Coordinates of C-alpha atoms and ligand atoms in Angstrom, one line a residue:
M11 CA -10.1 8.2 -29.2
H12 CA -9.0 5.7 -26.7
N13 CA -6.9 7.4 -24.1
S14 CA -5.3 4.3 -22.2
S15 CA -1.6 3.3 -21.9
M16 CA -2.8 -0.3 -22.3
F17 CA -4.0 -1.5 -25.8
N18 CA -4.3 -5.1 -27.5
I19 CA -2.1 -6.2 -30.3
H20 CA -3.4 -8.2 -33.1
L21 CA -0.8 -9.6 -35.8
A22 CA -2.0 -10.5 -39.1
K23 CA -2.8 -14.1 -40.4
V24 CA 0.1 -13.9 -42.7
Y25 CA 2.7 -11.1 -42.9
G26 CA 6.3 -10.8 -43.6
F27 CA 9.0 -13.1 -45.5
C28 CA 7.2 -14.7 -48.2
R29 CA 8.5 -18.4 -49.1
G30 CA 11.3 -17.4 -51.7
V31 CA 12.5 -14.5 -49.2
Q32 CA 12.7 -16.8 -46.5
A33 CA 14.3 -19.7 -48.3
V34 CA 17.1 -16.7 -49.7
S35 CA 17.7 -15.4 -46.3
Q36 CA 18.2 -18.7 -44.9
L37 CA 21.1 -19.2 -47.4
A38 CA 22.3 -16.0 -46.5
D39 CA 22.5 -16.7 -42.9
E40 CA 24.3 -20.2 -43.6
L41 CA 26.6 -18.0 -45.6
V42 CA 27.6 -15.4 -43.0
D43 CA 27.5 -17.9 -40.6
G44 CA 29.8 -20.7 -41.9
E45 CA 32.0 -19.2 -44.7
Q46 CA 35.5 -17.7 -44.6
R47 CA 35.6 -16.6 -48.2
P48 CA 34.0 -13.2 -49.3
V49 CA 30.3 -13.6 -49.7
Y50 CA 28.4 -11.4 -51.8
S51 CA 24.5 -11.0 -53.0
I52 CA 24.1 -10.3 -56.3
G53 CA 21.4 -7.1 -56.4
K54 CA 20.0 -6.3 -52.8
L55 CA 18.5 -9.6 -51.4
V56 CA 15.1 -7.8 -50.6
H57 CA 13.4 -4.0 -51.1
N58 CA 14.1 -3.8 -47.5
D59 CA 17.0 -1.6 -46.4
Q60 CA 17.3 -2.7 -42.9
V61 CA 17.4 -6.1 -44.2
V62 CA 20.4 -5.4 -46.4
K63 CA 22.0 -3.2 -43.8
Y64 CA 21.8 -6.6 -41.4
Y65 CA 23.2 -8.7 -43.8
D66 CA 25.9 -6.0 -44.7
E67 CA 27.0 -5.9 -41.3
R68 CA 27.7 -9.7 -41.2
G69 CA 29.8 -9.5 -44.4
L70 CA 27.4 -9.8 -47.1
K71 CA 28.1 -7.4 -49.6
V72 CA 25.6 -6.5 -52.5
V73 CA 27.3 -6.6 -55.4
T74 CA 25.8 -6.0 -59.4
S75 CA 28.7 -7.1 -61.5
P76 CA 32.0 -9.3 -60.3
A77 CA 34.2 -5.8 -61.4
G78 CA 36.4 -5.0 -58.7
N79 CA 35.2 -7.8 -56.2
V80 CA 37.7 -10.5 -54.8
P81 CA 36.2 -13.9 -56.3
G82 CA 34.2 -15.7 -53.4
I83 CA 30.6 -17.1 -52.9
A84 CA 28.1 -15.0 -54.6
L85 CA 24.1 -15.5 -53.8
I86 CA 21.6 -15.3 -56.4
R87 CA 18.5 -14.0 -55.0
A88 CA 14.8 -14.7 -55.4
H89 CA 14.1 -12.7 -58.6
G90 CA 17.1 -15.0 -60.5
I91 CA 19.5 -13.7 -62.8
T92 CA 20.4 -14.0 -66.4
S93 CA 22.7 -16.9 -67.8
E94 CA 25.0 -14.0 -68.9
K95 CA 25.1 -12.3 -65.8
R96 CA 25.9 -15.9 -64.2
K97 CA 28.4 -16.4 -66.9
E98 CA 30.2 -13.2 -66.1
F99 CA 30.5 -14.2 -62.3
E100 CA 31.7 -17.8 -62.8
D101 CA 34.2 -16.8 -65.5
A102 CA 35.8 -14.4 -62.9
G103 CA 35.9 -17.1 -60.5
F104 CA 33.1 -16.7 -58.1
T105 CA 31.1 -19.7 -56.9
L106 CA 27.4 -19.1 -57.3
I107 CA 24.6 -20.1 -55.0
D108 CA 21.4 -20.3 -56.5
G109 CA 18.5 -18.5 -54.2
T110 CA 15.9 -18.5 -57.1
C111 CA 12.5 -18.5 -55.4
R112 CA 11.0 -22.2 -56.8
I113 CA 7.9 -20.5 -58.2
V114 CA 10.3 -18.1 -60.2
L115 CA 12.3 -21.5 -61.1
A116 CA 9.0 -23.2 -62.7
N117 CA 8.2 -20.4 -64.6
H118 CA 11.8 -20.4 -66.3
A119 CA 11.2 -24.0 -67.1
K120 CA 7.6 -23.0 -68.5
C121 CA 9.3 -20.5 -70.7
E122 CA 12.4 -23.3 -72.0
K123 CA 9.9 -25.2 -73.1
S124 CA 7.6 -22.6 -74.7
C125 CA 7.2 -23.7 -78.5
R126 CA 5.4 -20.5 -78.9
P127 CA 5.5 -16.7 -79.1
V128 CA 5.8 -15.3 -75.5
L129 CA 3.8 -12.5 -73.9
F130 CA 5.5 -11.8 -70.9
F131 CA 3.4 -9.6 -68.5
G132 CA 5.8 -8.0 -66.2
I133 CA 7.7 -4.9 -65.5
K134 CA 10.2 -4.1 -68.0
G135 CA 13.6 -4.2 -66.6
H136 CA 12.9 -5.7 -63.4
A137 CA 15.6 -8.5 -62.3
E138 CA 12.8 -11.3 -62.1
T139 CA 11.5 -10.2 -65.9
L140 CA 15.4 -10.3 -67.5
S141 CA 15.8 -13.8 -65.7
T142 CA 12.5 -15.0 -66.9
V143 CA 12.7 -13.9 -70.4
D144 CA 16.5 -15.1 -70.8
R145 CA 15.0 -18.8 -70.8
L146 CA 13.2 -17.9 -74.0
K147 CA 14.1 -19.7 -77.3
V148 CA 11.0 -18.0 -79.0
D149 CA 10.1 -14.3 -80.0
Y150 CA 8.6 -12.2 -76.8
L151 CA 7.2 -9.1 -76.2
I152 CA 7.1 -7.6 -72.7
I153 CA 3.8 -6.4 -71.7
E154 CA 3.8 -4.0 -68.9
N155 CA 1.0 -1.5 -69.9
E156 CA -2.2 -1.9 -72.0
E157 CA -0.3 0.4 -75.0
D158 CA 2.2 -2.5 -75.2
L159 CA -0.7 -4.9 -76.5
D160 CA -1.1 -3.1 -79.6
A161 CA 2.5 -4.5 -81.0
V162 CA 0.8 -8.4 -80.4
D163 CA 0.1 -9.8 -83.8
P164 CA -3.2 -11.3 -83.5
S165 CA -2.5 -13.9 -86.6
R166 CA 0.1 -15.6 -84.3
K167 CA -0.5 -18.4 -81.3
W168 CA 1.0 -17.0 -77.6
N169 CA 1.7 -18.1 -74.8
V170 CA 1.3 -15.8 -71.9
V171 CA 3.8 -16.0 -69.1
I172 CA 3.1 -13.4 -65.7
Q173 CA 5.5 -12.0 -63.3
T174 CA 4.9 -13.7 -60.3
T175 CA 4.0 -10.1 -58.4
F176 CA 2.7 -8.6 -60.9
S177 CA -1.2 -6.8 -60.4
S178 CA -3.7 -9.3 -60.8
L179 CA -6.3 -6.5 -62.3
K180 CA -3.7 -5.5 -65.0
A181 CA -3.2 -9.2 -65.9
E182 CA -7.0 -9.5 -66.0
R183 CA -7.5 -6.7 -67.9
F184 CA -4.6 -7.7 -70.7
K185 CA -6.4 -11.0 -71.0
A186 CA -9.5 -9.5 -71.7
V187 CA -8.2 -6.9 -74.2
L188 CA -6.4 -10.2 -76.3
A189 CA -9.6 -12.1 -76.0
S190 CA -11.5 -8.9 -77.4
R191 CA -8.9 -8.8 -80.3
G192 CA -9.7 -12.4 -81.3
V193 CA -5.8 -13.5 -80.2
D194 CA -5.5 -17.2 -79.5
F195 CA -3.2 -17.4 -76.5
R196 CA -2.7 -19.8 -73.5
C197 CA -1.8 -18.7 -70.0
L198 CA 1.4 -20.7 -68.8
N199 CA 1.5 -19.8 -64.9
A200 CA -0.5 -18.0 -62.3
I201 CA 0.8 -14.7 -60.1
C202 CA 2.2 -15.8 -56.7
S203 CA -0.4 -15.7 -54.1
A204 CA 1.9 -14.1 -51.5
S205 CA 0.7 -10.7 -52.0
S206 CA -2.8 -11.6 -52.3
R207 CA -2.9 -13.4 -49.0
R208 CA -1.3 -10.6 -46.8
R209 CA -3.7 -8.4 -48.6
E210 CA -6.7 -10.5 -47.5
A211 CA -5.0 -11.1 -44.0
L212 CA -4.9 -7.5 -43.8
L213 CA -8.5 -6.9 -44.8
L214 CA -9.5 -9.3 -41.8
L215 CA -7.3 -7.4 -39.4
C216 CA -8.5 -4.2 -40.4
G217 CA -12.0 -5.7 -39.3
C218 CA -11.0 -5.9 -35.6
C219 CA -8.7 -3.0 -34.8
D220 CA -8.9 0.8 -35.0
T221 CA -5.2 1.4 -35.7
V222 CA -3.0 -1.0 -38.0
L223 CA 0.6 -0.2 -38.8
V224 CA 2.2 -1.5 -41.8
V225 CA 5.5 -2.6 -41.3
G226 CA 7.9 -2.4 -44.5
D227 CA 10.1 -0.3 -46.9
R228 CA 9.0 2.4 -49.4
Q229 CA 10.9 0.6 -51.7
S230 CA 8.9 -2.2 -51.6
A231 CA 5.6 -2.4 -53.8
N232 CA 3.7 -5.1 -51.9
T233 CA 3.7 -3.2 -48.7
M234 CA 2.9 0.1 -50.5
E235 CA 0.0 -1.7 -51.8
L236 CA -0.9 -3.1 -48.1
Y237 CA -0.6 0.3 -47.0
R238 CA -2.8 1.7 -49.7
I239 CA -5.3 -1.1 -48.6
A240 CA -5.2 -0.2 -45.0
C241 CA -5.9 3.5 -45.9
Q242 CA -9.1 2.9 -47.6
Q243 CA -10.3 0.8 -44.7
D244 CA -11.9 2.5 -41.4
V245 CA -9.0 2.4 -39.2
R246 CA -5.9 5.1 -38.9
A247 CA -3.6 3.2 -41.2
Y248 CA 0.2 4.1 -40.4
F249 CA 3.7 2.9 -42.4
V250 CA 6.7 2.4 -40.1
S251 CA 9.9 1.5 -41.3
C252 CA 11.4 1.1 -37.8
V253 CA 10.1 1.5 -34.2
Q254 CA 11.4 4.8 -33.9
D255 CA 8.6 6.0 -36.6
I256 CA 6.2 5.0 -33.7
T257 CA 4.6 8.1 -32.2
D258 CA 2.3 8.3 -29.1
E259 CA -0.6 9.2 -31.3
M260 CA -0.4 6.1 -32.9
L261 CA -0.7 4.1 -29.9
Q262 CA -3.7 5.9 -28.3
C263 CA -5.9 3.2 -29.5
R264 CA -7.6 0.0 -28.1
D265 CA -6.6 -2.5 -30.7
L266 CA -3.9 -2.1 -32.6
G267 CA -3.0 -4.3 -35.8
I268 CA 0.2 -4.9 -37.2
T269 CA 1.1 -6.4 -40.8
A270 CA 4.2 -6.1 -42.9
G271 CA 5.3 -7.0 -46.2
A272 CA 6.8 -9.7 -47.9
S273 CA 10.1 -8.3 -47.5
V274 CA 9.9 -8.0 -43.8
S275 CA 11.9 -10.4 -41.7
P276 CA 10.5 -12.0 -38.6
R277 CA 13.7 -10.4 -36.5
Q278 CA 12.1 -7.2 -37.6
V279 CA 8.6 -8.1 -36.4
R280 CA 10.0 -9.4 -33.1
D281 CA 11.2 -5.8 -32.2
F282 CA 7.9 -4.1 -33.0
L283 CA 6.4 -6.1 -30.8
A284 CA 9.0 -6.1 -28.1
F285 CA 8.6 -2.1 -28.4
L286 CA 4.7 -2.3 -28.2
K287 CA 4.9 -4.7 -25.3
Q288 CA 7.3 -2.3 -23.5
R289 CA 4.6 0.5 -24.6
G290 CA 1.4 -1.3 -22.9
G291 CA 0.7 -3.7 -25.6
T292 CA -0.4 -7.0 -24.9
V293 CA -0.7 -9.7 -27.9
V294 CA -4.2 -11.2 -28.5
Q295 CA -5.6 -13.7 -30.7
S296 CA -7.6 -12.1 -33.3
Ligands
LIG14 S1 6.5 -13.6 -53.8 FE1 6.2 -15.5 -54.4 S2 7.3 -16.1 -56.4 FE2 7.8 -14.1 -55.5 S3 9.8 -14.6 -54.1 FE3 7.8 -14.6 -52.9 S4 7.0 -16.8 -53.0 FE4 8.4 -16.6 -54.8

């Protein structure tokens, strides 16, 4: 193992906030900087408690219902909300700002137009699943696991809509099962490439580093997936949520790679880099 206190820092080519989260956090910044009225986010803005805490300290309170809260401005996060939830807030006197990711909105529009019944491949109970199936005017089934496919009537013609962050492996398997059962279906959308682009960038990073830090929050599925992938490569992989998690052992390296999940803010990554530079690291172009 390299024993010097000097090491190179390599940043993944793609890391941190995806476009949808970047856009909603920009809206959150504008709200906390400019609004006098109480400002809220409907549900946690991202699966990252440090980002939630950062906004909470600046006045953006997380709420799940209008009950017990003074009406103000409520931000809809990237996953979107159901029309029932929207009405609940509006009826209670709240003004809503829509931060639903454009890709999720495009899926909403496809659902609204679907004339065929829909198989929605997604996580049951997930906010995006709820907001998307809410747009449907036709029958639907939520398919989270392979057993759920047993409820699909093969005599009907179906449309398939996939949750933007659903596992691509699972989606392909589900499609293969449907095809093998002779089900007539058309797939209306693709999985968002944000997660796969971060995974591909991580693999490249692992090729030029001996140690990799995956920055994020354990609640975030895409960050945990990055960590799982890093652990399978020929590097020492560590999961870190804050600079306090960094140990001396982690910095016993020559080339240190940094990646971050889609819910990690640029500010958090900057904090990590500042800390690592103080500890002898130099950022290099990979
Ligand atoms: S992962 Fe993709 S679909 Fe989901 S919020 Fe980010 S950019 Fe939008």
